[in-house]
Amino acid sequence: MNEAAFRKDGAWVGASVPRREDPRLLAGRGRFVDDITLPGMLHAQFVRSTEAHAEIRSVDLAEVRAVPGVVAAFDAADLDLRDITALLDRPAAEFVPTAMPVLARDRVRYVGEPVAIVVARDPYAAEDGLEAAVVEYAPLEPVVSDTAALAPGAPLVHAEAAANTLVDVSMFATEGIEETFAEAHTVVRVQTRTGRQNALPLETRGVVADWDDRDEQLRVQTCSQVPHQVRTVLARCVGLDEKRVRVTVPDMGGGFGQKCVVGREEIAAAAAALRLRRPVKWIEDRRDALTASFLAREQRYDVRAAFSADGEILGIDADVVCDMGAYSCYPFTAGIEPLMASAEMPSVYTVPAYRVRARAVTTNKAPTAPYRGVSRPQYVMVVERLFEKAARALGLDAVELRRRNLITTFPYTGVNAVTYDPGSYLESLDLCEATLREEGWFDRRAEPGRVVGIGFACFSERTGYGSGAFAQRRMAVVPGFDLSQITMDLDGTVAVTTGTLSHGQSHETTMAQIVADRLGLPYERVKIVQGDTDRITYGWGSFASRSITIGGSAVAAASVKLGERLREIAAHLLGTDLDSTALDGDGGVRAGDRRLSYAELADVAYLRSHLLPKGLDPGLSATASFDVDGDGTFSNATHGVVVELDPGTGGVRILRYVCVEDCGVAIHPQVVEGQARGGIAQGIAGALFEQVTYDEAGQPQAPSFMEYKVPTAAEIPDVRIEHLETPCAFTESGAKGAGEGGTIGAPAAVLNAVNDALRHTGTELDDTPIPRESIFRALEVGR
Amino acid sequence: MIQLIELTVNGERHDLAVEPRRTLVDVLRHDLGLTGTHVGCEHGICGACTVLVDGAPVRACLMFPAQVEGADIRTVESLAAPDGTLNDLQQCFSAHHGLQCGFCTPGFLMLAEGYLAEEPDATKEEIREVVASNLCRCTGYQTIVEAIDDCAVRRRAALQQQLDGSTA
Ligand code: FES
Ligand code: FES
């Protein structure tokens, strides 16, 4: 390969180099969990609850065990595993811990909850086995909405959680906020619901587990974003030492948060493998993935904003209720959505007063996990709707109103006690608007006979949550740091570990670029090691756009340390002092006109260690860690959308999508754009199409792709992306996170555009997915 | 009950004894070890399992091996050269970042191979319509459409060059 062609100004960072992941994935030679076959492997499926809420009277698996091909069947009593419990460090008034049993014990709390595991010679026989299971239920009244959950006298999903409330936190209440609202010139209000969504990685969840007698280890290969957390929970549930469990992650077909919590099925399958001393594979089928996996995003907001006569925002007063379903997820708990909304809602504006109460309620629906953006798609939507409404009320242009209130001086410490590092909030809005204007969309909007609207969304996204930021949320398990170890081999190539875990984000490429620049090596000579609890001391995996900011910084720091070590050895061998040496950017260390290549230095470090400086350990490796000191770094963007509504059907067609984003230094611009586009597609999906629904009995109504409408290339538009670059001051490469922004901005921008198109009708729509019938009716009435 | 089946996959003949209810995608993946073809839904919607049967894209999760006996079946494993060199379509996917996690990719590759063989003159809009028959959760589709379009353009240019060469 002609590497010079790919580098940018002689550097790897900033160049869209070919992805290291691509050749195997394109050739069909990746290794996803379902591609793994072990000798003697058995296949598991789960007997799942058919009731939304019931006591289990009895579980009879005798017939199951008699089905040809079935090898074993276990219920909760058979496996006798410890429950999964996720905790917050908060008082009882704010947080109620609830245990999630691996297999339901005496009560089921959602349709699809695993009750027993059936293990068979092939997946077909396992399915046969399921049909022979006899589970007797005593049905209880199900709780199927957040309003029903909070209604006085509602049945309790968990006896210990009064009013079905798992989290009830009032994080901020600026003094005098009542007066602010009472005296304000204009107060606007948004009441909205957002639909329950499925993060929907195209690869469903799955695991292959087996007990290895030689290593004396339970080996678990699973598509998880958080292998170390799976190890911890699994070890506890089955009662093994952590060292007796090894979790590795093969190629992963997406995760988007759904796979960053510990699932019950992977624990049960591993426990069955341990019991049977045979490999057990479980691959979630799509029906289970749609109905019984981890869901997200079902929230209700009632938010007011106060404005002065000249359009200055004076305060935000918010009440948030998140329907977290039946259980708290590990490690984040049911607090994940309400705490995120509470901490970040003032968004990109200079909001002087803020009050928020946020609750997590439990219902008889499949539980929730973080999903790309976590609450930010919703509160950004709410805040951006508030600005649109205020602009109408004040008779101002909504873009101008935003301009007057955007944070423009940095660092800025908000009313939410968060300090925002520099970003391009105003610049991105200006560029986004100017782009749409230049392209002529404002003229199109004014054309008679067409129902065209333009919508914007301004937002920032905290990326790289360090331990301090998670501690502020009072998690009992506090993620944040990342550790990296780098080792150079005899030939001068390096392997670098990261505790993060790529599942589509290209870390094998981007992390290698970071290392390549630090050590002056071609990026092909850098191997990234991820997703193996035996090879990586500890890691928090990949979520919350933390990988490049935190993991990438740890990897960079380890590289720098190794570079110092190489210089130390070189200085000694060349008989000069450390300061006279430098990495030469080409795989060697230089001192004046003399040079030693890495291979020559490695030769000494490993094969002729008697030549090393006194006191220096043989070998070539270094370890470094990184954590964010303070509040993290904020990526930002403005999205601008043009939609056209179809009066005949109420359908929404997106005519144009412009995204102006700023994630600091882009390690690999093409990857950054890919993240933005993919995120936007998911945001549009939430705004217009996807929703997990239940009937009154709590039966899921979208068990296949026929009902759960995932948008295709026919619905998702091309996106024009413009980059701004405000480097982060404290990550090692100036990068900020880029994983979630697209998803965060899209619902708000689309909803605003639809409302703009409806401006002549007097109807305003605030819920997502935006009901087609509502658009149809609004246009019919407004004609 | 067990059926004896003879399948020709990527030019190679296989004799198999399978349960009649076993789907083609399971046979390809688990009996023949061709795990490049993926399963995303098992009900014919996502297209991750797309393979070519006598040149036409089909959803292998909806087919049974008995239906394709005697047919020429092609999977993603047939695209690259034996030494691993990617074919032009695969290279275009890489160049345009038409894949992220790569789980949907084999399905899109086979869909595009089948389609471009039928419709070498397809416009970008026509390509977009065809791309709409499969699901991708990562890319937002734009770069998949661009990759396939780029490949089509290159193939047409190469063909033209060949024609020009032969008339010159
Ligand atoms: S797996 Fe065949 S179409 Fe989805
Ligand atoms: S690249 Fe992940 S589903 Fe398409």
Short mmCIF file of N, CA, C and O in Angstrom, two decimals, chain A residues 19 22-23 25-28 30 32 34-35 37 122 124-125 128 197-203 252-254 256 281 285-286 371 503-504 506 670-671 674-675 677-678 681-682 685 690 704-706 710-714 716-719, chain B residues 19 21-23 26 29-30 35-36 38-43 45-46 48 76-77 79-80 86 90-91 93-97 99-106 109 124 128 131-143 145-146:
data_model
loop_
_atom_site.label_atom_id
_atom_site.label_comp_id
_atom_site.label_asym_id
_atom_site.label_seq_id
_atom_site.Cartn_x
_atom_site.Cartn_y
_atom_site.Cartn_z
N ARG A 19 -9.94 1.05 6.28
CA ARG A 19 -10.22 0.43 7.58
C ARG A 19 -9.58 -0.94 7.67
O ARG A 19 -9.71 -1.77 6.76
N ASP A 22 -12.06 -3.90 7.31
CA ASP A 22 -12.83 -4.15 6.10
C ASP A 22 -12.56 -5.46 5.38
O ASP A 22 -13.50 -6.16 5.01
N PRO A 23 -11.28 -5.79 5.13
CA PRO A 23 -11.06 -6.98 4.29
C PRO A 23 -11.78 -8.23 4.80
O PRO A 23 -12.46 -8.91 4.04
N LEU A 25 -14.36 -8.46 6.87
CA LEU A 25 -15.82 -8.32 6.89
C LEU A 25 -16.39 -8.39 5.47
O LEU A 25 -17.47 -8.94 5.25
N LEU A 26 -15.68 -7.83 4.51
CA LEU A 26 -16.16 -7.84 3.13
C LEU A 26 -16.05 -9.22 2.50
O LEU A 26 -16.83 -9.57 1.62
N ALA A 27 -15.08 -9.99 2.96
CA ALA A 27 -14.89 -11.31 2.37
C ALA A 27 -15.77 -12.36 3.03
O ALA A 27 -15.72 -13.54 2.67
N GLY A 28 -16.56 -11.94 4.02
CA GLY A 28 -17.37 -12.93 4.74
C GLY A 28 -16.52 -13.76 5.69
O GLY A 28 -16.87 -14.87 6.04
N GLY A 30 -15.32 -12.43 8.68
CA GLY A 30 -15.40 -11.97 10.06
C GLY A 30 -15.79 -13.14 10.94
O GLY A 30 -16.12 -14.22 10.45
N PHE A 32 -18.41 -13.59 13.85
CA PHE A 32 -19.46 -13.14 14.76
C PHE A 32 -19.83 -14.32 15.67
O PHE A 32 -19.47 -15.46 15.38
N ASP A 34 -22.39 -16.07 16.24
CA ASP A 34 -23.09 -17.23 15.68
C ASP A 34 -22.23 -17.99 14.67
O ASP A 34 -22.61 -19.06 14.19
N ASP A 35 -21.07 -17.44 14.34
CA ASP A 35 -20.18 -18.15 13.42
C ASP A 35 -19.31 -19.17 14.17
O ASP A 35 -18.58 -19.94 13.55
N THR A 37 -18.38 -22.37 16.24
CA THR A 37 -18.86 -23.72 16.51
C THR A 37 -17.80 -24.44 17.32
O THR A 37 -16.62 -24.39 16.96
N ASP A 122 -29.58 -29.40 18.50
CA ASP A 122 -29.55 -28.34 17.49
C ASP A 122 -30.68 -27.35 17.81
O ASP A 122 -31.56 -27.64 18.61
N TYR A 124 -33.19 -26.38 16.27
CA TYR A 124 -34.55 -26.81 15.92
C TYR A 124 -35.15 -27.65 17.05
O TYR A 124 -36.29 -27.48 17.44
N ALA A 125 -34.33 -28.57 17.57
CA ALA A 125 -34.80 -29.42 18.67
C ALA A 125 -35.06 -28.57 19.92
O ALA A 125 -36.00 -28.84 20.68
N ASP A 128 -38.37 -27.19 19.53
CA ASP A 128 -39.37 -28.23 19.82
C ASP A 128 -39.57 -28.35 21.32
O ASP A 128 -40.69 -28.49 21.81
N GLN A 197 -38.48 2.34 21.96
CA GLN A 197 -37.72 1.95 20.77
C GLN A 197 -36.79 0.80 21.08
O GLN A 197 -36.46 0.56 22.24
N ASN A 198 -36.36 0.16 20.04
CA ASN A 198 -35.38 -0.90 20.15
C ASN A 198 -34.11 -0.42 19.46
O ASN A 198 -34.17 0.04 18.33
N ALA A 199 -32.98 -0.50 20.16
CA ALA A 199 -31.72 -0.05 19.56
C ALA A 199 -31.42 -0.84 18.29
O ALA A 199 -30.84 -0.32 17.35
N LEU A 200 -31.81 -2.08 18.32
CA LEU A 200 -31.85 -2.92 17.14
C LEU A 200 -30.54 -3.12 16.39
O LEU A 200 -30.47 -2.89 15.18
N PRO A 201 -29.50 -3.58 17.08
CA PRO A 201 -28.35 -4.03 16.31
C PRO A 201 -28.81 -5.13 15.36
O PRO A 201 -29.66 -5.94 15.73
N LEU A 202 -28.26 -5.13 14.13
CA LEU A 202 -28.74 -6.13 13.16
C LEU A 202 -28.35 -7.53 13.61
O LEU A 202 -29.05 -8.49 13.32
N GLU A 203 -27.25 -7.63 14.31
CA GLU A 203 -26.91 -8.91 14.93
C GLU A 203 -27.60 -8.92 16.30
O GLU A 203 -27.38 -8.04 17.12
N MET A 252 -18.66 -7.90 16.20
CA MET A 252 -19.99 -7.60 16.70
C MET A 252 -20.79 -6.84 15.66
O MET A 252 -20.32 -5.87 15.08
N GLY A 253 -22.02 -7.27 15.47
CA GLY A 253 -22.89 -6.63 14.48
C GLY A 253 -23.71 -5.51 15.07
O GLY A 253 -24.92 -5.50 15.01
N GLY A 254 -23.02 -4.55 15.67
CA GLY A 254 -23.69 -3.40 16.26
C GLY A 254 -24.10 -3.67 17.69
O GLY A 254 -24.11 -4.81 18.17
N PHE A 256 -25.18 -0.35 19.95
CA PHE A 256 -25.94 0.89 20.17
C PHE A 256 -26.46 1.03 21.59
O PHE A 256 -27.43 1.74 21.84
N LYS A 281 -24.49 -22.81 23.03
CA LYS A 281 -24.65 -21.57 22.25
C LYS A 281 -26.09 -21.08 22.39
O LYS A 281 -27.04 -21.88 22.37
N ASP A 285 -33.38 -15.03 18.76
CA ASP A 285 -34.03 -14.87 17.46
C ASP A 285 -34.65 -13.48 17.39
O ASP A 285 -34.73 -12.77 18.38
N ARG A 286 -35.05 -13.08 16.20
CA ARG A 286 -35.49 -11.70 16.02
C ARG A 286 -36.74 -11.39 16.82
O ARG A 286 -36.90 -10.30 17.34
N TYR A 371 -29.66 3.52 25.20
CA TYR A 371 -29.67 3.44 23.73
C TYR A 371 -29.10 4.75 23.20
O TYR A 371 -29.54 5.83 23.60
N HIS A 503 -17.65 -2.05 18.08
CA HIS A 503 -18.66 -2.94 17.50
C HIS A 503 -19.24 -2.29 16.25
O HIS A 503 -20.45 -2.24 16.07
N GLY A 504 -18.32 -1.79 15.44
CA GLY A 504 -18.70 -1.13 14.21
C GLY A 504 -18.03 0.23 14.06
O GLY A 504 -18.02 0.82 13.00
N SER A 506 -14.86 1.09 14.21
CA SER A 506 -13.57 1.13 13.52
C SER A 506 -12.36 1.37 14.42
O SER A 506 -11.35 1.91 13.98
N GLN A 670 -13.82 10.08 7.57
CA GLN A 670 -14.83 9.23 6.95
C GLN A 670 -15.61 8.43 8.01
O GLN A 670 -16.82 8.27 7.91
N VAL A 671 -14.90 7.99 9.02
CA VAL A 671 -15.56 7.25 10.10
C VAL A 671 -16.48 8.19 10.88
O VAL A 671 -17.60 7.82 11.24
N GLY A 674 -19.51 8.63 8.95
CA GLY A 674 -20.31 7.39 9.02
C GLY A 674 -21.10 7.33 10.31
O GLY A 674 -22.27 6.95 10.33
N GLN A 675 -20.45 7.71 11.40
CA GLN A 675 -21.16 7.73 12.68
C GLN A 675 -22.32 8.72 12.64
O GLN A 675 -23.41 8.45 13.13
N ARG A 677 -23.99 9.86 9.98
CA ARG A 677 -25.06 9.40 9.08
C ARG A 677 -25.87 8.26 9.71
O ARG A 677 -27.09 8.26 9.67
N GLY A 678 -25.15 7.30 10.29
CA GLY A 678 -25.85 6.18 10.91
C GLY A 678 -26.68 6.64 12.09
O GLY A 678 -27.80 6.16 12.31
N ALA A 681 -29.81 8.35 10.85
CA ALA A 681 -30.81 7.37 10.39
C ALA A 681 -31.60 6.83 11.58
O ALA A 681 -32.82 6.68 11.53
N GLN A 682 -30.90 6.54 12.68
CA GLN A 682 -31.61 6.03 13.86
C GLN A 682 -32.49 7.10 14.49
O GLN A 682 -33.56 6.81 15.02
N ALA A 685 -35.51 7.33 12.44
CA ALA A 685 -36.34 6.16 12.73
C ALA A 685 -37.21 6.43 13.96
O ALA A 685 -38.40 6.10 13.98
N GLU A 690 -40.33 4.07 14.16
CA GLU A 690 -40.24 2.90 15.03
C GLU A 690 -40.97 3.10 16.36
O GLU A 690 -40.84 4.14 16.99
N SER A 704 -42.27 -8.57 14.89
CA SER A 704 -41.43 -8.84 13.72
C SER A 704 -41.20 -7.52 12.98
O SER A 704 -41.80 -6.50 13.30
N PHE A 705 -40.36 -7.60 11.96
CA PHE A 705 -40.08 -6.40 11.16
C PHE A 705 -41.29 -5.98 10.32
O PHE A 705 -41.27 -4.93 9.69
N MET A 706 -42.32 -6.81 10.30
CA MET A 706 -43.55 -6.38 9.63
C MET A 706 -44.20 -5.25 10.43
O MET A 706 -44.75 -4.32 9.87
N VAL A 710 -38.54 -0.59 10.55
CA VAL A 710 -37.18 -0.06 10.46
C VAL A 710 -37.01 0.62 9.10
O VAL A 710 -37.27 0.00 8.08
N PRO A 711 -36.59 1.88 9.08
CA PRO A 711 -36.48 2.56 7.78
C PRO A 711 -35.38 1.97 6.90
O PRO A 711 -34.37 1.48 7.38
N THR A 712 -35.63 2.05 5.60
CA THR A 712 -34.69 1.54 4.60
C THR A 712 -34.10 2.72 3.82
O THR A 712 -34.38 3.87 4.13
N ALA A 713 -33.36 2.38 2.79
CA ALA A 713 -32.77 3.42 1.95
C ALA A 713 -33.84 4.26 1.26
O ALA A 713 -33.55 5.35 0.76
N ALA A 714 -35.06 3.77 1.22
CA ALA A 714 -36.13 4.56 0.60
C ALA A 714 -36.56 5.71 1.51
O ALA A 714 -37.07 6.72 1.05
N ILE A 716 -34.48 6.93 4.32
CA ILE A 716 -33.37 7.69 4.90
C ILE A 716 -32.69 8.50 3.80
O ILE A 716 -32.24 7.94 2.80
N PRO A 717 -32.61 9.81 3.96
CA PRO A 717 -32.05 10.65 2.91
C PRO A 717 -30.52 10.67 2.95
O PRO A 717 -29.91 10.27 3.94
N ASP A 718 -29.92 11.16 1.89
CA ASP A 718 -28.50 11.48 1.94
C ASP A 718 -28.33 12.66 2.89
O ASP A 718 -29.21 13.49 3.02
N VAL A 719 -27.18 12.71 3.52
CA VAL A 719 -26.92 13.78 4.48
C VAL A 719 -25.68 14.54 4.06
O VAL A 719 -24.64 13.94 3.80
N GLU B 19 -32.22 -32.50 7.69
CA GLU B 19 -33.64 -32.52 8.01
C GLU B 19 -34.33 -31.59 7.02
O GLU B 19 -33.82 -30.49 6.76
N ARG B 21 -36.68 -29.59 7.32
CA ARG B 21 -37.07 -28.26 7.80
C ARG B 21 -35.89 -27.32 7.94
O ARG B 21 -36.05 -26.15 8.27
N ARG B 22 -34.70 -27.83 7.74
CA ARG B 22 -33.52 -27.00 7.90
C ARG B 22 -33.43 -25.99 6.75
O ARG B 22 -33.52 -26.35 5.59
N THR B 23 -33.26 -24.73 7.09
CA THR B 23 -33.26 -23.69 6.04
C THR B 23 -31.93 -23.68 5.30
O THR B 23 -30.91 -24.13 5.79
N ASP B 26 -29.11 -22.00 7.20
CA ASP B 26 -28.49 -22.83 8.24
C ASP B 26 -27.56 -23.87 7.61
O ASP B 26 -26.50 -24.17 8.15
N ARG B 29 -24.40 -22.00 6.48
CA ARG B 29 -23.59 -21.50 7.59
C ARG B 29 -23.04 -22.63 8.44
O ARG B 29 -21.86 -22.66 8.77
N HIS B 30 -23.91 -23.54 8.81
CA HIS B 30 -23.52 -24.49 9.85
C HIS B 30 -23.13 -25.87 9.32
O HIS B 30 -22.37 -26.57 9.96
N THR B 35 -19.87 -19.11 6.81
CA THR B 35 -20.53 -18.24 7.79
C THR B 35 -20.57 -16.78 7.35
O THR B 35 -21.00 -15.92 8.11
N GLY B 36 -20.12 -16.51 6.14
CA GLY B 36 -20.20 -15.12 5.65
C GLY B 36 -21.64 -14.66 5.46
O GLY B 36 -21.94 -13.48 5.61
N HIS B 38 -25.22 -14.03 6.66
CA HIS B 38 -25.68 -13.81 8.03
C HIS B 38 -27.20 -13.94 8.17
O HIS B 38 -27.92 -13.96 7.18
N VAL B 39 -27.60 -13.99 9.43
CA VAL B 39 -29.03 -14.09 9.73
C VAL B 39 -29.42 -12.90 10.60
O VAL B 39 -28.88 -12.73 11.69
N GLY B 40 -30.32 -12.10 10.09
CA GLY B 40 -30.73 -10.93 10.87
C GLY B 40 -32.16 -10.97 11.32
O GLY B 40 -32.57 -10.18 12.17
N CYS B 41 -32.98 -11.84 10.72
CA CYS B 41 -34.39 -11.83 11.12
C CYS B 41 -35.09 -13.17 10.96
O CYS B 41 -36.08 -13.42 11.63
N GLU B 42 -34.63 -13.98 10.09
CA GLU B 42 -35.27 -15.29 9.81
C GLU B 42 -36.68 -15.17 9.27
O GLU B 42 -37.40 -16.15 9.23
N HIS B 43 -37.12 -13.97 8.91
CA HIS B 43 -38.42 -13.94 8.26
C HIS B 43 -38.44 -13.12 6.97
O HIS B 43 -39.46 -12.55 6.62
N ILE B 45 -37.02 -10.33 5.82
CA ILE B 45 -37.12 -8.88 5.66
C ILE B 45 -35.78 -8.17 5.62
O ILE B 45 -35.58 -7.26 4.82
N CYS B 46 -34.82 -8.58 6.45
CA CYS B 46 -33.61 -7.77 6.56
C CYS B 46 -32.63 -7.98 5.41
O CYS B 46 -31.83 -7.11 5.11
N ALA B 48 -30.02 -9.86 5.29
CA ALA B 48 -28.64 -10.20 5.67
C ALA B 48 -28.24 -11.56 5.11
O ALA B 48 -27.06 -11.85 4.95
N VAL B 76 -21.13 -14.86 -0.38
CA VAL B 76 -20.14 -13.79 -0.31
C VAL B 76 -18.72 -14.33 -0.41
O VAL B 76 -17.82 -13.66 -0.91
N GLU B 77 -18.52 -15.56 0.04
CA GLU B 77 -17.18 -16.14 0.02
C GLU B 77 -16.65 -16.29 -1.41
O GLU B 77 -15.46 -16.48 -1.61
N LEU B 79 -16.70 -13.98 -3.72
CA LEU B 79 -16.38 -12.71 -4.38
C LEU B 79 -14.89 -12.42 -4.48
O LEU B 79 -14.39 -12.00 -5.51
N ALA B 80 -14.18 -12.60 -3.38
CA ALA B 80 -12.76 -12.28 -3.40
C ALA B 80 -11.99 -13.35 -4.14
O ALA B 80 -12.44 -14.49 -4.27
N LEU B 86 -9.82 -8.48 -2.80
CA LEU B 86 -11.24 -8.18 -2.88
C LEU B 86 -11.64 -7.84 -4.31
O LEU B 86 -10.83 -7.28 -5.07
N GLN B 90 -16.41 -5.09 -3.63
CA GLN B 90 -15.94 -5.08 -2.24
C GLN B 90 -15.01 -3.89 -2.00
O GLN B 90 -15.10 -3.22 -0.96
N GLN B 91 -14.15 -3.62 -2.98
CA GLN B 91 -13.23 -2.49 -2.83
C GLN B 91 -13.99 -1.18 -2.78
O GLN B 91 -13.63 -0.27 -2.03
N PHE B 93 -17.01 -0.77 -1.60
CA PHE B 93 -17.62 -0.69 -0.26
C PHE B 93 -16.60 -0.15 0.74
O PHE B 93 -16.92 0.68 1.58
N SER B 94 -15.38 -0.63 0.64
CA SER B 94 -14.36 -0.17 1.58
C SER B 94 -14.03 1.30 1.32
O SER B 94 -13.97 2.11 2.25
N ALA B 95 -13.86 1.66 0.08
CA ALA B 95 -13.46 3.03 -0.26
C ALA B 95 -14.52 4.04 0.18
O ALA B 95 -14.20 5.15 0.58
N HIS B 96 -15.80 3.66 0.10
CA HIS B 96 -16.87 4.59 0.46
C HIS B 96 -17.34 4.44 1.90
O HIS B 96 -18.30 5.07 2.30
N HIS B 97 -16.68 3.60 2.67
CA HIS B 97 -17.11 3.32 4.04
C HIS B 97 -18.57 2.85 4.04
O HIS B 97 -19.40 3.33 4.82
N LEU B 99 -19.59 0.12 5.01
CA LEU B 99 -19.85 -0.84 6.09
C LEU B 99 -19.25 -0.32 7.38
O LEU B 99 -18.22 0.33 7.37
N GLN B 100 -19.94 -0.59 8.46
CA GLN B 100 -19.40 -0.28 9.78
C GLN B 100 -19.21 -1.58 10.55
O GLN B 100 -18.12 -2.13 10.58
N CYS B 101 -20.29 -2.12 11.11
CA CYS B 101 -20.12 -3.40 11.82
C CYS B 101 -19.92 -4.54 10.84
O CYS B 101 -19.37 -5.58 11.18
N GLY B 102 -20.42 -4.37 9.62
CA GLY B 102 -20.22 -5.39 8.59
C GLY B 102 -21.20 -6.55 8.64
O GLY B 102 -21.08 -7.49 7.85
N PHE B 103 -22.16 -6.49 9.53
CA PHE B 103 -23.07 -7.64 9.64
C PHE B 103 -24.02 -7.73 8.46
O PHE B 103 -24.32 -8.80 7.96
N CYS B 104 -24.48 -6.58 7.97
CA CYS B 104 -25.41 -6.56 6.83
C CYS B 104 -24.69 -6.71 5.51
O CYS B 104 -25.30 -6.96 4.48
N THR B 105 -23.37 -6.49 5.54
CA THR B 105 -22.60 -6.30 4.31
C THR B 105 -22.67 -7.45 3.31
O THR B 105 -22.90 -7.21 2.11
N PRO B 106 -22.49 -8.68 3.74
CA PRO B 106 -22.57 -9.77 2.75
C PRO B 106 -23.91 -9.77 2.00
O PRO B 106 -23.94 -10.01 0.79
N LEU B 109 -23.78 -6.98 -0.53
CA LEU B 109 -22.85 -7.32 -1.62
C LEU B 109 -23.51 -8.27 -2.61
O LEU B 109 -23.45 -8.07 -3.83
N LYS B 124 -28.21 5.74 -10.23
CA LYS B 124 -28.05 5.79 -8.78
C LYS B 124 -29.41 5.68 -8.09
O LYS B 124 -29.53 5.03 -7.05
N ARG B 128 -30.56 2.91 -5.42
CA ARG B 128 -31.13 3.22 -4.11
C ARG B 128 -32.39 2.39 -3.85
O ARG B 128 -32.60 1.85 -2.78
N VAL B 131 -31.30 -1.07 -3.01
CA VAL B 131 -30.69 -1.09 -1.66
C VAL B 131 -31.77 -1.08 -0.59
O VAL B 131 -31.61 -1.64 0.49
N ALA B 132 -32.92 -0.48 -0.91
CA ALA B 132 -34.02 -0.40 0.06
C ALA B 132 -34.63 -1.75 0.37
O ALA B 132 -35.48 -1.85 1.25
N SER B 133 -34.20 -2.81 -0.31
CA SER B 133 -34.77 -4.11 0.05
C SER B 133 -34.05 -4.79 1.21
O SER B 133 -34.53 -5.78 1.73
N ASN B 134 -32.90 -4.26 1.61
CA ASN B 134 -32.20 -4.83 2.77
C ASN B 134 -32.10 -3.80 3.89
O ASN B 134 -32.21 -2.60 3.64
N LEU B 135 -31.84 -4.27 5.10
CA LEU B 135 -31.68 -3.37 6.24
C LEU B 135 -30.22 -3.25 6.66
O LEU B 135 -29.48 -4.23 6.66
N CYS B 136 -29.84 -2.02 7.00
CA CYS B 136 -28.56 -1.77 7.65
C CYS B 136 -28.85 -0.85 8.82
O CYS B 136 -29.58 0.11 8.67
N ARG B 137 -28.30 -1.15 9.97
CA ARG B 137 -28.57 -0.31 11.14
C ARG B 137 -27.46 0.69 11.40
O ARG B 137 -27.60 1.57 12.24
N CYS B 138 -26.34 0.56 10.69
CA CYS B 138 -25.18 1.39 11.04
C CYS B 138 -24.95 2.58 10.12
O CYS B 138 -24.55 3.63 10.57
N THR B 139 -25.13 2.39 8.82
CA THR B 139 -24.56 3.37 7.88
C THR B 139 -25.50 4.49 7.46
O THR B 139 -25.04 5.51 6.96
N GLY B 140 -26.79 4.29 7.58
CA GLY B 140 -27.72 5.27 7.01
C GLY B 140 -27.84 5.12 5.50
O GLY B 140 -28.42 5.98 4.84
N TYR B 141 -27.27 4.06 4.94
CA TYR B 141 -27.44 3.62 3.54
C TYR B 141 -26.70 4.45 2.49
O TYR B 141 -26.35 3.94 1.43
N GLN B 142 -26.50 5.73 2.74
CA GLN B 142 -25.94 6.60 1.70
C GLN B 142 -24.66 6.04 1.10
O GLN B 142 -24.50 5.98 -0.12
N THR B 143 -23.75 5.60 1.97
CA THR B 143 -22.46 5.14 1.46
C THR B 143 -22.58 3.76 0.78
O THR B 143 -21.74 3.41 -0.05
N VAL B 145 -25.20 2.96 -1.13
CA VAL B 145 -25.66 3.35 -2.47
C VAL B 145 -24.48 3.90 -3.28
O VAL B 145 -24.28 3.53 -4.44
N GLU B 146 -23.69 4.75 -2.64
CA GLU B 146 -22.56 5.35 -3.35
C GLU B 146 -21.54 4.29 -3.78
O GLU B 146 -20.98 4.36 -4.89
#
